[in-house]
Coordinates of C-alpha atoms in Angstrom, one line a residue:
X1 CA -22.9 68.5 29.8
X2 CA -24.2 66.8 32.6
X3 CA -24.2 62.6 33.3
X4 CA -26.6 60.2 33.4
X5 CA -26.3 56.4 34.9
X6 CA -27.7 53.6 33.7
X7 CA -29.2 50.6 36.0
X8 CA -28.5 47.1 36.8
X9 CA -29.8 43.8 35.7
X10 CA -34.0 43.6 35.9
X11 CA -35.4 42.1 39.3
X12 CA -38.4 42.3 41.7
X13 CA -37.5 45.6 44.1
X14 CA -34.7 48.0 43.3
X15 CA -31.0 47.8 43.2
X16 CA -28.3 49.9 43.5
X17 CA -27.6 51.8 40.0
X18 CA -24.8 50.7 38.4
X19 CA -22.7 53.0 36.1
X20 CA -23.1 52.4 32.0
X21 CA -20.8 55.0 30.7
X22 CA -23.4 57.4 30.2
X23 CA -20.6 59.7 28.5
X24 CA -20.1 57.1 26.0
X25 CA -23.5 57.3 25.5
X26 CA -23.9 61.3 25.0
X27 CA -20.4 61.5 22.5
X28 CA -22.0 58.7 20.5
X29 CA -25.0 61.1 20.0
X30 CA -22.3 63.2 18.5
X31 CA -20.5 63.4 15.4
X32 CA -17.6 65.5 15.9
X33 CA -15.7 63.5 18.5
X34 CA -14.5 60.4 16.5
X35 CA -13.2 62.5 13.9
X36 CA -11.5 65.1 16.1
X37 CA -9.7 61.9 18.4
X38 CA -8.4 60.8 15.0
X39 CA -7.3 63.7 13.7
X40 CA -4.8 63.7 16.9
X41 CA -3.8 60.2 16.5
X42 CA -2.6 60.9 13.4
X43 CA -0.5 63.9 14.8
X44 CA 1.0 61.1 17.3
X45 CA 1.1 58.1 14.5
X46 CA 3.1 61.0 12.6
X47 CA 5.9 61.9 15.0
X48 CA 6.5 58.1 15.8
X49 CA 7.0 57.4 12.6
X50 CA 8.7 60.4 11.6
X51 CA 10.9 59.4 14.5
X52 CA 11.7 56.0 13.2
X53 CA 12.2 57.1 9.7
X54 CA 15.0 59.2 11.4
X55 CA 16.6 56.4 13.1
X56 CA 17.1 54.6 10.4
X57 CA 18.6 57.2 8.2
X58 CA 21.5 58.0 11.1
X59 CA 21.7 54.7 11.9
X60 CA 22.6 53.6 8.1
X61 CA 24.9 56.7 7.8
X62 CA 27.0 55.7 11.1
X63 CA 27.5 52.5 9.4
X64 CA 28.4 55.1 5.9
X65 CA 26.3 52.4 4.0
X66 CA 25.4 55.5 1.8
X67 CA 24.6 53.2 -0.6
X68 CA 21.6 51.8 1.1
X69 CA 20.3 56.0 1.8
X70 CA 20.3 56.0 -1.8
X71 CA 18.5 53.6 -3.1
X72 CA 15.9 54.8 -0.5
X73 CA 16.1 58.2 -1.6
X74 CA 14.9 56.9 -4.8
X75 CA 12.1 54.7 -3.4
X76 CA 10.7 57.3 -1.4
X77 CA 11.0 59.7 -4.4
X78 CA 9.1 57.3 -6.3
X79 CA 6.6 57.5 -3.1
X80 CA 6.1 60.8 -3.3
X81 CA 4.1 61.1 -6.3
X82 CA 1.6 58.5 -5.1
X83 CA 1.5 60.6 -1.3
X84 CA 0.6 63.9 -3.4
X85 CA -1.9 62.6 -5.5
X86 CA -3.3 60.6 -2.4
X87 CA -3.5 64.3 -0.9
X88 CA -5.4 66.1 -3.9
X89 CA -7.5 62.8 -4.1
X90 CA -8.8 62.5 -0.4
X91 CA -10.8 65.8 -0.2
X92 CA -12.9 64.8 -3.4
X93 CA -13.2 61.6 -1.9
X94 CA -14.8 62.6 2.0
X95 CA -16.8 65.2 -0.3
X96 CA -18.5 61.9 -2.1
X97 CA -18.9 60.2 1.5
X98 CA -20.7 63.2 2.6
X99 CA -23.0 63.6 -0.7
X100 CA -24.0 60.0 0.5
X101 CA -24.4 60.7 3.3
X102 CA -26.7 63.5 2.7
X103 CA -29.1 62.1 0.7
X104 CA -29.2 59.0 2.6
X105 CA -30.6 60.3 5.7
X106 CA -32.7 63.0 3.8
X107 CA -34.4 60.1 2.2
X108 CA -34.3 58.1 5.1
X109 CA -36.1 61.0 7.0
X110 CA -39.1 61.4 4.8
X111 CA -39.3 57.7 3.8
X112 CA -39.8 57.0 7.7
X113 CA -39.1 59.5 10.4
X114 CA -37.2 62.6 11.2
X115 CA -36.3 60.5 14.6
X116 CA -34.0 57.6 12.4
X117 CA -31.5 60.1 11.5
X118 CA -30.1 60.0 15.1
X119 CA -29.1 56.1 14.0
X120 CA -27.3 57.5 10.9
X121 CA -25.6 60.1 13.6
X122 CA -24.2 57.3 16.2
X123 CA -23.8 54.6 13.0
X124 CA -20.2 53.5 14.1
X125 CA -19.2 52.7 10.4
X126 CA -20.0 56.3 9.3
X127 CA -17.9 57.5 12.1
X128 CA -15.2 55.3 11.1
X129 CA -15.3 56.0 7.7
X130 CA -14.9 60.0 8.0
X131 CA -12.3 59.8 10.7
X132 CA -9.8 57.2 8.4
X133 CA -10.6 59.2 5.3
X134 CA -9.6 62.7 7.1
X135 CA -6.6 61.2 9.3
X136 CA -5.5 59.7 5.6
X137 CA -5.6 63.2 4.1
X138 CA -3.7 65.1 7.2
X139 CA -1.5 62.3 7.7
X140 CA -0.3 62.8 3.8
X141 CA 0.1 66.5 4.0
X142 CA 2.3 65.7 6.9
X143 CA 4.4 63.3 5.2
X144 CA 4.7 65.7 2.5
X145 CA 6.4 68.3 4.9
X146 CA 8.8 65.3 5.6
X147 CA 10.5 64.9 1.8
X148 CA 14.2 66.3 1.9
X149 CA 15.4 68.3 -1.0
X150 CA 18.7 67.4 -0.8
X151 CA 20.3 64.3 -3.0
X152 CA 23.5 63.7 -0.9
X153 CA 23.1 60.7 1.6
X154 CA 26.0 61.9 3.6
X155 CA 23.5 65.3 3.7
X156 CA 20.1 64.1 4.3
X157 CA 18.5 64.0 7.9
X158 CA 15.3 62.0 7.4
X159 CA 13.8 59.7 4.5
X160 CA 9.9 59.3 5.3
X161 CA 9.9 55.5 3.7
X162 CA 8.0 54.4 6.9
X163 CA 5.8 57.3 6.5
X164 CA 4.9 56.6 2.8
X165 CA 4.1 53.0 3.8
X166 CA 1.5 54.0 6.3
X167 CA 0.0 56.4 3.8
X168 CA -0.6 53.4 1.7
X169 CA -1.7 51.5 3.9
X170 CA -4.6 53.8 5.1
X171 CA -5.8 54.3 1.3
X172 CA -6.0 50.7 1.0
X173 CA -8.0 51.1 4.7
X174 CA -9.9 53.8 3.5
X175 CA -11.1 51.8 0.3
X176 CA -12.5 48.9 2.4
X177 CA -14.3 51.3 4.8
X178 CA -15.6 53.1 1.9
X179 CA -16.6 49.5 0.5
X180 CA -18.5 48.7 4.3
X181 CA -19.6 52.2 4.3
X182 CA -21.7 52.2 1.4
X183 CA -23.4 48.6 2.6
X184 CA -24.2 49.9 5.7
X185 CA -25.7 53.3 4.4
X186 CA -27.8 51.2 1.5
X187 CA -28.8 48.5 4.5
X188 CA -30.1 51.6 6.9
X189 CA -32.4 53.5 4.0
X190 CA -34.3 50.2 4.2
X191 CA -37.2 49.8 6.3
X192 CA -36.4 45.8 7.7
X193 CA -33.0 47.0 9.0
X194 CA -34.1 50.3 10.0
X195 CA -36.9 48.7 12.7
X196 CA -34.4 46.0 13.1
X197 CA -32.0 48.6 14.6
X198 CA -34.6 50.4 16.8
X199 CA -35.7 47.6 18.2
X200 CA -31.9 46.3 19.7
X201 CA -31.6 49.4 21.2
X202 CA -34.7 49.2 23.1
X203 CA -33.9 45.8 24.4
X204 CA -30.5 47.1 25.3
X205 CA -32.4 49.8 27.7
X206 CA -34.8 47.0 28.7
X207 CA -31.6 44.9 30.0
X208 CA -30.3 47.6 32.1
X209 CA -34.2 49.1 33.3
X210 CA -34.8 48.3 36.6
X211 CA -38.0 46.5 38.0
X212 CA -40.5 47.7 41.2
X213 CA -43.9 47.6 42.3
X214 CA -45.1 51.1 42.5
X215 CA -45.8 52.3 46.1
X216 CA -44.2 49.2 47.6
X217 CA -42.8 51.3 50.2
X218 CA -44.5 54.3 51.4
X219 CA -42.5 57.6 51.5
X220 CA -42.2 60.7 54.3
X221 CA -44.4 63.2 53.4
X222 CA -43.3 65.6 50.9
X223 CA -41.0 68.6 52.4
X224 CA -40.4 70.6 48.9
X225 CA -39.9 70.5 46.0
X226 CA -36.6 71.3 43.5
X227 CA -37.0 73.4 40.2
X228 CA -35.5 73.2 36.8
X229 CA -33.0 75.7 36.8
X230 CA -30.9 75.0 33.5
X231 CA -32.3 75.5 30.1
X232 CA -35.8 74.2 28.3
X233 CA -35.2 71.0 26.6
X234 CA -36.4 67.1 27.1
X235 CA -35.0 65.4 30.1
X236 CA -32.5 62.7 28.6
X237 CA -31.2 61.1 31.4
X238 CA -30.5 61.4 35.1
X239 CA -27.4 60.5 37.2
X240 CA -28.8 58.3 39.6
X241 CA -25.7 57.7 41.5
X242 CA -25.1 61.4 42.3
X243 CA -28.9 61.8 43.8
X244 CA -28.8 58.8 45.8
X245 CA -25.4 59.9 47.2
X246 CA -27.0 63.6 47.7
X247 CA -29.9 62.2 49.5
X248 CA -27.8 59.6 51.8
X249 CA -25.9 62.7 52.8
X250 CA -29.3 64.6 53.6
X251 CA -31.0 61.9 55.0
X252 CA -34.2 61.8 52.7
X253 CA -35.8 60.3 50.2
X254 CA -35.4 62.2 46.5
X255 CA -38.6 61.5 43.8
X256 CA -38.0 62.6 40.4
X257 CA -41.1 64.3 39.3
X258 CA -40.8 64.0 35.5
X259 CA -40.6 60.8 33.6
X260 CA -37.4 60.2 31.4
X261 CA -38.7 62.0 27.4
X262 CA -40.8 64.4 29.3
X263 CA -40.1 67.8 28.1
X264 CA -39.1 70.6 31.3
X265 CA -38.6 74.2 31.6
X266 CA -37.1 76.1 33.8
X267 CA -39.1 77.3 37.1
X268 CA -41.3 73.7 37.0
X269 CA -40.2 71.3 39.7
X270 CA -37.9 68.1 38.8
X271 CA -37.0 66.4 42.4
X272 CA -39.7 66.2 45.8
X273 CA -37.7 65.9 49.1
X274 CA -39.4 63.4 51.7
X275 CA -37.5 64.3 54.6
X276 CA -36.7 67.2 56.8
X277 CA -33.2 67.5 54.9
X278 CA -32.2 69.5 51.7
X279 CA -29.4 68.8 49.7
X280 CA -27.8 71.7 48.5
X281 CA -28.1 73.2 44.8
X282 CA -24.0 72.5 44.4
X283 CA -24.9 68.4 45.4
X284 CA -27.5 68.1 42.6
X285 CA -25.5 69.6 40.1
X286 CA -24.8 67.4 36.5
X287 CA -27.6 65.0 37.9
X288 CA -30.1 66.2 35.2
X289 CA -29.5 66.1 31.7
X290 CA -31.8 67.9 29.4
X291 CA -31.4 67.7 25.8
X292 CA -33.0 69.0 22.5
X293 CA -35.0 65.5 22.2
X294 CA -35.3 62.1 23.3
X295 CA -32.6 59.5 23.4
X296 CA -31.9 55.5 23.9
X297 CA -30.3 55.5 26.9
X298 CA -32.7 55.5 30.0
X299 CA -35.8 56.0 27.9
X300 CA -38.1 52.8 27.6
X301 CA -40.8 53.8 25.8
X302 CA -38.2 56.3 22.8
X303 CA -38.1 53.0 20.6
X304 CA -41.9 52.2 21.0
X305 CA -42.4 55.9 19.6
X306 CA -40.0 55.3 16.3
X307 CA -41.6 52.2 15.5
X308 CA -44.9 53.9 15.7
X309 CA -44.5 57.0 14.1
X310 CA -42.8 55.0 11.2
X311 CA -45.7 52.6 10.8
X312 CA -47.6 56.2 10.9
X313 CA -45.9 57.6 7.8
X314 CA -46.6 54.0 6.4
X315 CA -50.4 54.5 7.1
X316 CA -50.7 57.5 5.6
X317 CA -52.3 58.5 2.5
X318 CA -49.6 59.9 0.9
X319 CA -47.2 57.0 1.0
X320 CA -49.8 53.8 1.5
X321 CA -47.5 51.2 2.4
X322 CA -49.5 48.4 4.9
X323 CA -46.7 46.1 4.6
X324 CA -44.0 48.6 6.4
X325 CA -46.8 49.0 9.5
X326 CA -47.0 45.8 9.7
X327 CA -43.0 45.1 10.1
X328 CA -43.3 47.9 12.6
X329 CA -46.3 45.8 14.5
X330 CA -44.1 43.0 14.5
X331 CA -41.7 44.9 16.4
X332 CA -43.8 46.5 18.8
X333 CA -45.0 43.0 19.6
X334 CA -42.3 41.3 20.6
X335 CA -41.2 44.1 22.6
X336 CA -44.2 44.6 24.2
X337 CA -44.0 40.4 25.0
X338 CA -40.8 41.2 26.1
X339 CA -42.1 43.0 29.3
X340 CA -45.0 41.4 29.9
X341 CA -44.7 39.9 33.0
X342 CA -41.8 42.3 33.6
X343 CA -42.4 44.8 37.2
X344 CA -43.1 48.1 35.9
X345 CA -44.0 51.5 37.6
X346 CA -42.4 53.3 40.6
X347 CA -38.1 52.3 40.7
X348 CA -37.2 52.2 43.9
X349 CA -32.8 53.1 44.0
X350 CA -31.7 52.1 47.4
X351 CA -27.6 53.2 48.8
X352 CA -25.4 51.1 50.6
X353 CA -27.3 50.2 53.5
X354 CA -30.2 48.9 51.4
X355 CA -32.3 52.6 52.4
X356 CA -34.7 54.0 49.3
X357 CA -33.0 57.0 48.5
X358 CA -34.6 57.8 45.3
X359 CA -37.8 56.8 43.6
X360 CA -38.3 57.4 39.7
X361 CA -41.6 56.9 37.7
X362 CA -41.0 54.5 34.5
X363 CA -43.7 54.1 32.0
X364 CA -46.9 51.5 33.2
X365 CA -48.0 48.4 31.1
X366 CA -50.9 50.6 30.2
X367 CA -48.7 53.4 28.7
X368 CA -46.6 51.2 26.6
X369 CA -49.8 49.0 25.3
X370 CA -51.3 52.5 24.4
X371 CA -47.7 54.0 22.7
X372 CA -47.3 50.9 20.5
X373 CA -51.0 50.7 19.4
X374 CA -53.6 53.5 19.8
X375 CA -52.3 55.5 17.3
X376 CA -51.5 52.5 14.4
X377 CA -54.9 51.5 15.4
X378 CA -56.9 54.4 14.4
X379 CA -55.2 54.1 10.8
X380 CA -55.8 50.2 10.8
X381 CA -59.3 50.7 9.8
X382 CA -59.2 51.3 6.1
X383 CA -56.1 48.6 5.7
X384 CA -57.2 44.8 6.1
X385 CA -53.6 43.8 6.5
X386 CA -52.8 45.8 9.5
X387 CA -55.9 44.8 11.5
X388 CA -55.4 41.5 10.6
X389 CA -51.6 41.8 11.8
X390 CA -52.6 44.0 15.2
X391 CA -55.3 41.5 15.9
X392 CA -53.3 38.8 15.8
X393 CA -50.6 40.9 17.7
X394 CA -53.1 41.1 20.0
X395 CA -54.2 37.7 20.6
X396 CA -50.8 36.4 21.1
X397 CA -49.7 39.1 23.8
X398 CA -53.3 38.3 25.4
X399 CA -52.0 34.4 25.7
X400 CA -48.6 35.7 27.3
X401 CA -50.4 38.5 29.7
X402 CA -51.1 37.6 33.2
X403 CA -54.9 38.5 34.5
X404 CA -54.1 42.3 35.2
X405 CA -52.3 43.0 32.6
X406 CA -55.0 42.2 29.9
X407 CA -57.5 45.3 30.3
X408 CA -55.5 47.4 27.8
X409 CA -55.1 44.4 25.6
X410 CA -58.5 44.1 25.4
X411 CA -59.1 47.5 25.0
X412 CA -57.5 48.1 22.2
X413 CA -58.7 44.8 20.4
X414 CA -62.3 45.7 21.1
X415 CA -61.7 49.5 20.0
X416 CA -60.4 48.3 16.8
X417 CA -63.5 45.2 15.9
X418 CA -65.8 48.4 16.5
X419 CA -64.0 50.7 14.3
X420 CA -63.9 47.8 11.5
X421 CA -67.4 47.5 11.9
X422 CA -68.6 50.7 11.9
X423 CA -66.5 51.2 8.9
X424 CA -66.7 48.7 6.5
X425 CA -70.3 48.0 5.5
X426 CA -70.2 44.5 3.7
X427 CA -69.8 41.5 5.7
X428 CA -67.8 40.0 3.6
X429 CA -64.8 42.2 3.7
X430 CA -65.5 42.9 7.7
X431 CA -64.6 39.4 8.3
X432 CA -62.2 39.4 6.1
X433 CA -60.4 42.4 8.0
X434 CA -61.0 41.3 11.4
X435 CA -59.6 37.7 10.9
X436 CA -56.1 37.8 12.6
X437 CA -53.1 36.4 10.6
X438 CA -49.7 37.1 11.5
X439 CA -48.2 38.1 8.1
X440 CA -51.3 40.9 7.6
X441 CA -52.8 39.3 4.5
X442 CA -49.2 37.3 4.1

């Protein structure tokens, strides 16, 4: 696995990168790591307690209250019937938390798009859930393994009464999770949520994107070029830190060819060296990662796509649902007011000494006005309530958008009155579907 790095607050120029725990980021795209870390927390919860139960049994025997070891004897004892059944119970229980979970992102998946189920994978409640429900059911076959056979207190060697209590107490845990659990799962197969979701993780990667003006500063000619020498997949992230430390080294300038989401295979060229300078293949290692598809972390325009290929499956004939594309458009919108007046284009990452070391392509105004609306567009024709959303969309981003940035705006609005009018042959219902109103036909 390799390691990407996020970037620092937004600003005119370029700063230098600033590490997000990008391998937070990567195990959160995983769903085998919180479950495993539990499963060995419980090993250590186990032999702590295990331990205490022990020192209290010697310590009551050295004081020969042999009373008191028998009357826990018979508590535990008591214990132990609730611990087994808690132990036959738990499996049939993580089985109904995975039938859930199952058919939650299956529908989920074809009510919207194949690309929400990553939100059901990094859900942290999910996660939660399964790791307490499987640390509850090895934590009780281990106290099980801690019952002694033997009746005499003067005899016995350990009496798992602290042990019993935790078991309890992670049932009565596990209940509530299972309570949250189920909210959050019903909460995520809706659609409000769902776009709600998508779009605070793109403003999370718009807080940590970094502003520049493209070709602010002009670069040494091109020397060569570096290939893709790992394994076909779509570049996720890059480690920004390790290239501009590579190219300080070197003494040149590093460009990243590819855009964060595009999709590279092995032999095509990833990294142009301005400079006379190479760094070697061992300095650029782990500064690429490449994964089966697109994430959140570095990519500005992955939400943009979700929201649009939901409000897609919204458009289409099969499911007809207007009122889904337009809580989709609303999304789109505010993100797209969100950057604005934002710098966009070439990122210029500088070192120490305030030298550009590395320069990396992020997605134009152009490009995200075109990924939020050409392709909703061309299925806004035949539904008055989108066109009447997307135009008003329109107008309002056209009121926030300095001079230059309003050519696609306008674009796209006048794309869409000729594709109304070319379409719908009464008057009537033409000016019905080109009047803008923020709630689609409300």
């Amino acid at each position: 696995m390799s390691f990407g790095y996020g970037f620092g607050r937004r600003g005119r120029g370029s700063r230098r990168p600033r590490a997000l725990s990008p391998l937070r980021e990567h195990l959160r795209d995983t769903f085998w790591f919180a479950p495993t870390l539990g499963l060995v927390c419980v090993f250590a919860v186990w032999w702590a307690a295990s331990a205490l139960d022990a020192e209290i049994v010697e310590y009551l025997q050295g004081e020969e209250a042999y009373d008191e070891v028998s009357d826990l004897i018979g508590i535990v004892e008591d214990a132990k019937t609730i611990v087994t059944t808690i132990s036959s119970a738990m499996m049939t229980f993580i089985g109904v938390v995975f039938s859930i979970s199952l058919v939650a992102v299956q529908m989920a998946s074809g009510g919207f798009t194949p690309r929400v189920v990553r939100i059901f994978v990094r859900s942290r409640i999910t996660k939660l859930t399964l790791t307490v429900f499987l640390a509850t059911f090895l934590f009780s076959l281990l106290v099980l393994t801690q019952y002694d056979s033997k009746s005499d207190p003067r005899l016995v060697t350990t009496v798992p009464l602290v042990q019993s209590v935790l078991v309890m107490t992670m049932v009565v845990l596990s209940l509530l999770l299972f309570i949250a659990y189920v909210s959050s799962t019903l909460r995520l197969m809706q659609v409000g949520p769902v776009v709600d979701r998508i779009a605070r993780e793109s403003f999370r990667v718009l807080g940590r994107q970094p502003g520049g003006e493209s070709g602010s500063e002009p670069l040494v000619p091109e020397s060569r070029r570096i290939a893709h020498q790992g394994r076909a997949g779509v570049l996720r992230d890059v480690n920004v830190a390790r290239l501009v430390r590579a190219a300080r080294r070197e003494g040149v300038v590093l460009r990243l060819i590819p855009r964060i989401g595009d999709f590279v295979v092995p032999g095509t060229p990833v990294l142009a060296v301005h400079g006379e300078g190479a760094p070697s293949r061992r300095a650029l290692q782990y500064t690429v990662s490449v994964g089966v598809e697109r994430t959140s972390h570095q990519d500005l325009g992955f939400g943009l796509r979700q929201l649009s290929d939901i409000g897609l499956r919204a458009l289409s004939p099969a499911v007809n649902d207007p009122t889904t594309a337009v809580q989709c458009l609303d999304r789109i919108v505010q993100f797209l007011a969100a950057v604005v007046e934002m710098p966009l284009g070439a990122v210029h990452h500088r070192d120490r000494r305030g030298v550009v070391r590395l320069v990396q392509d992020v997605p134009e105004w152009g490009d995200l006005v075109d990924l939020g609306f050409a392709e909703i567009r061309g299925y806004a024709v035949g539904s008055p309530q989108v066109s009447r959303r997307l135009l008003a969309g329109i107008d309002d981003l056209l009121l926030l958008a300095p001079e230059s940035r309003r050519g696609p705006l306008v674009r796209h609005r006048t794309l869409l009155v000729q594709a109304v009018e070319r379409t719908v042959p009464e008057a009537a219902e033409r000016a019905f579907a080109l009047l803008p109103d923020h709630q689609g036909i409300g």
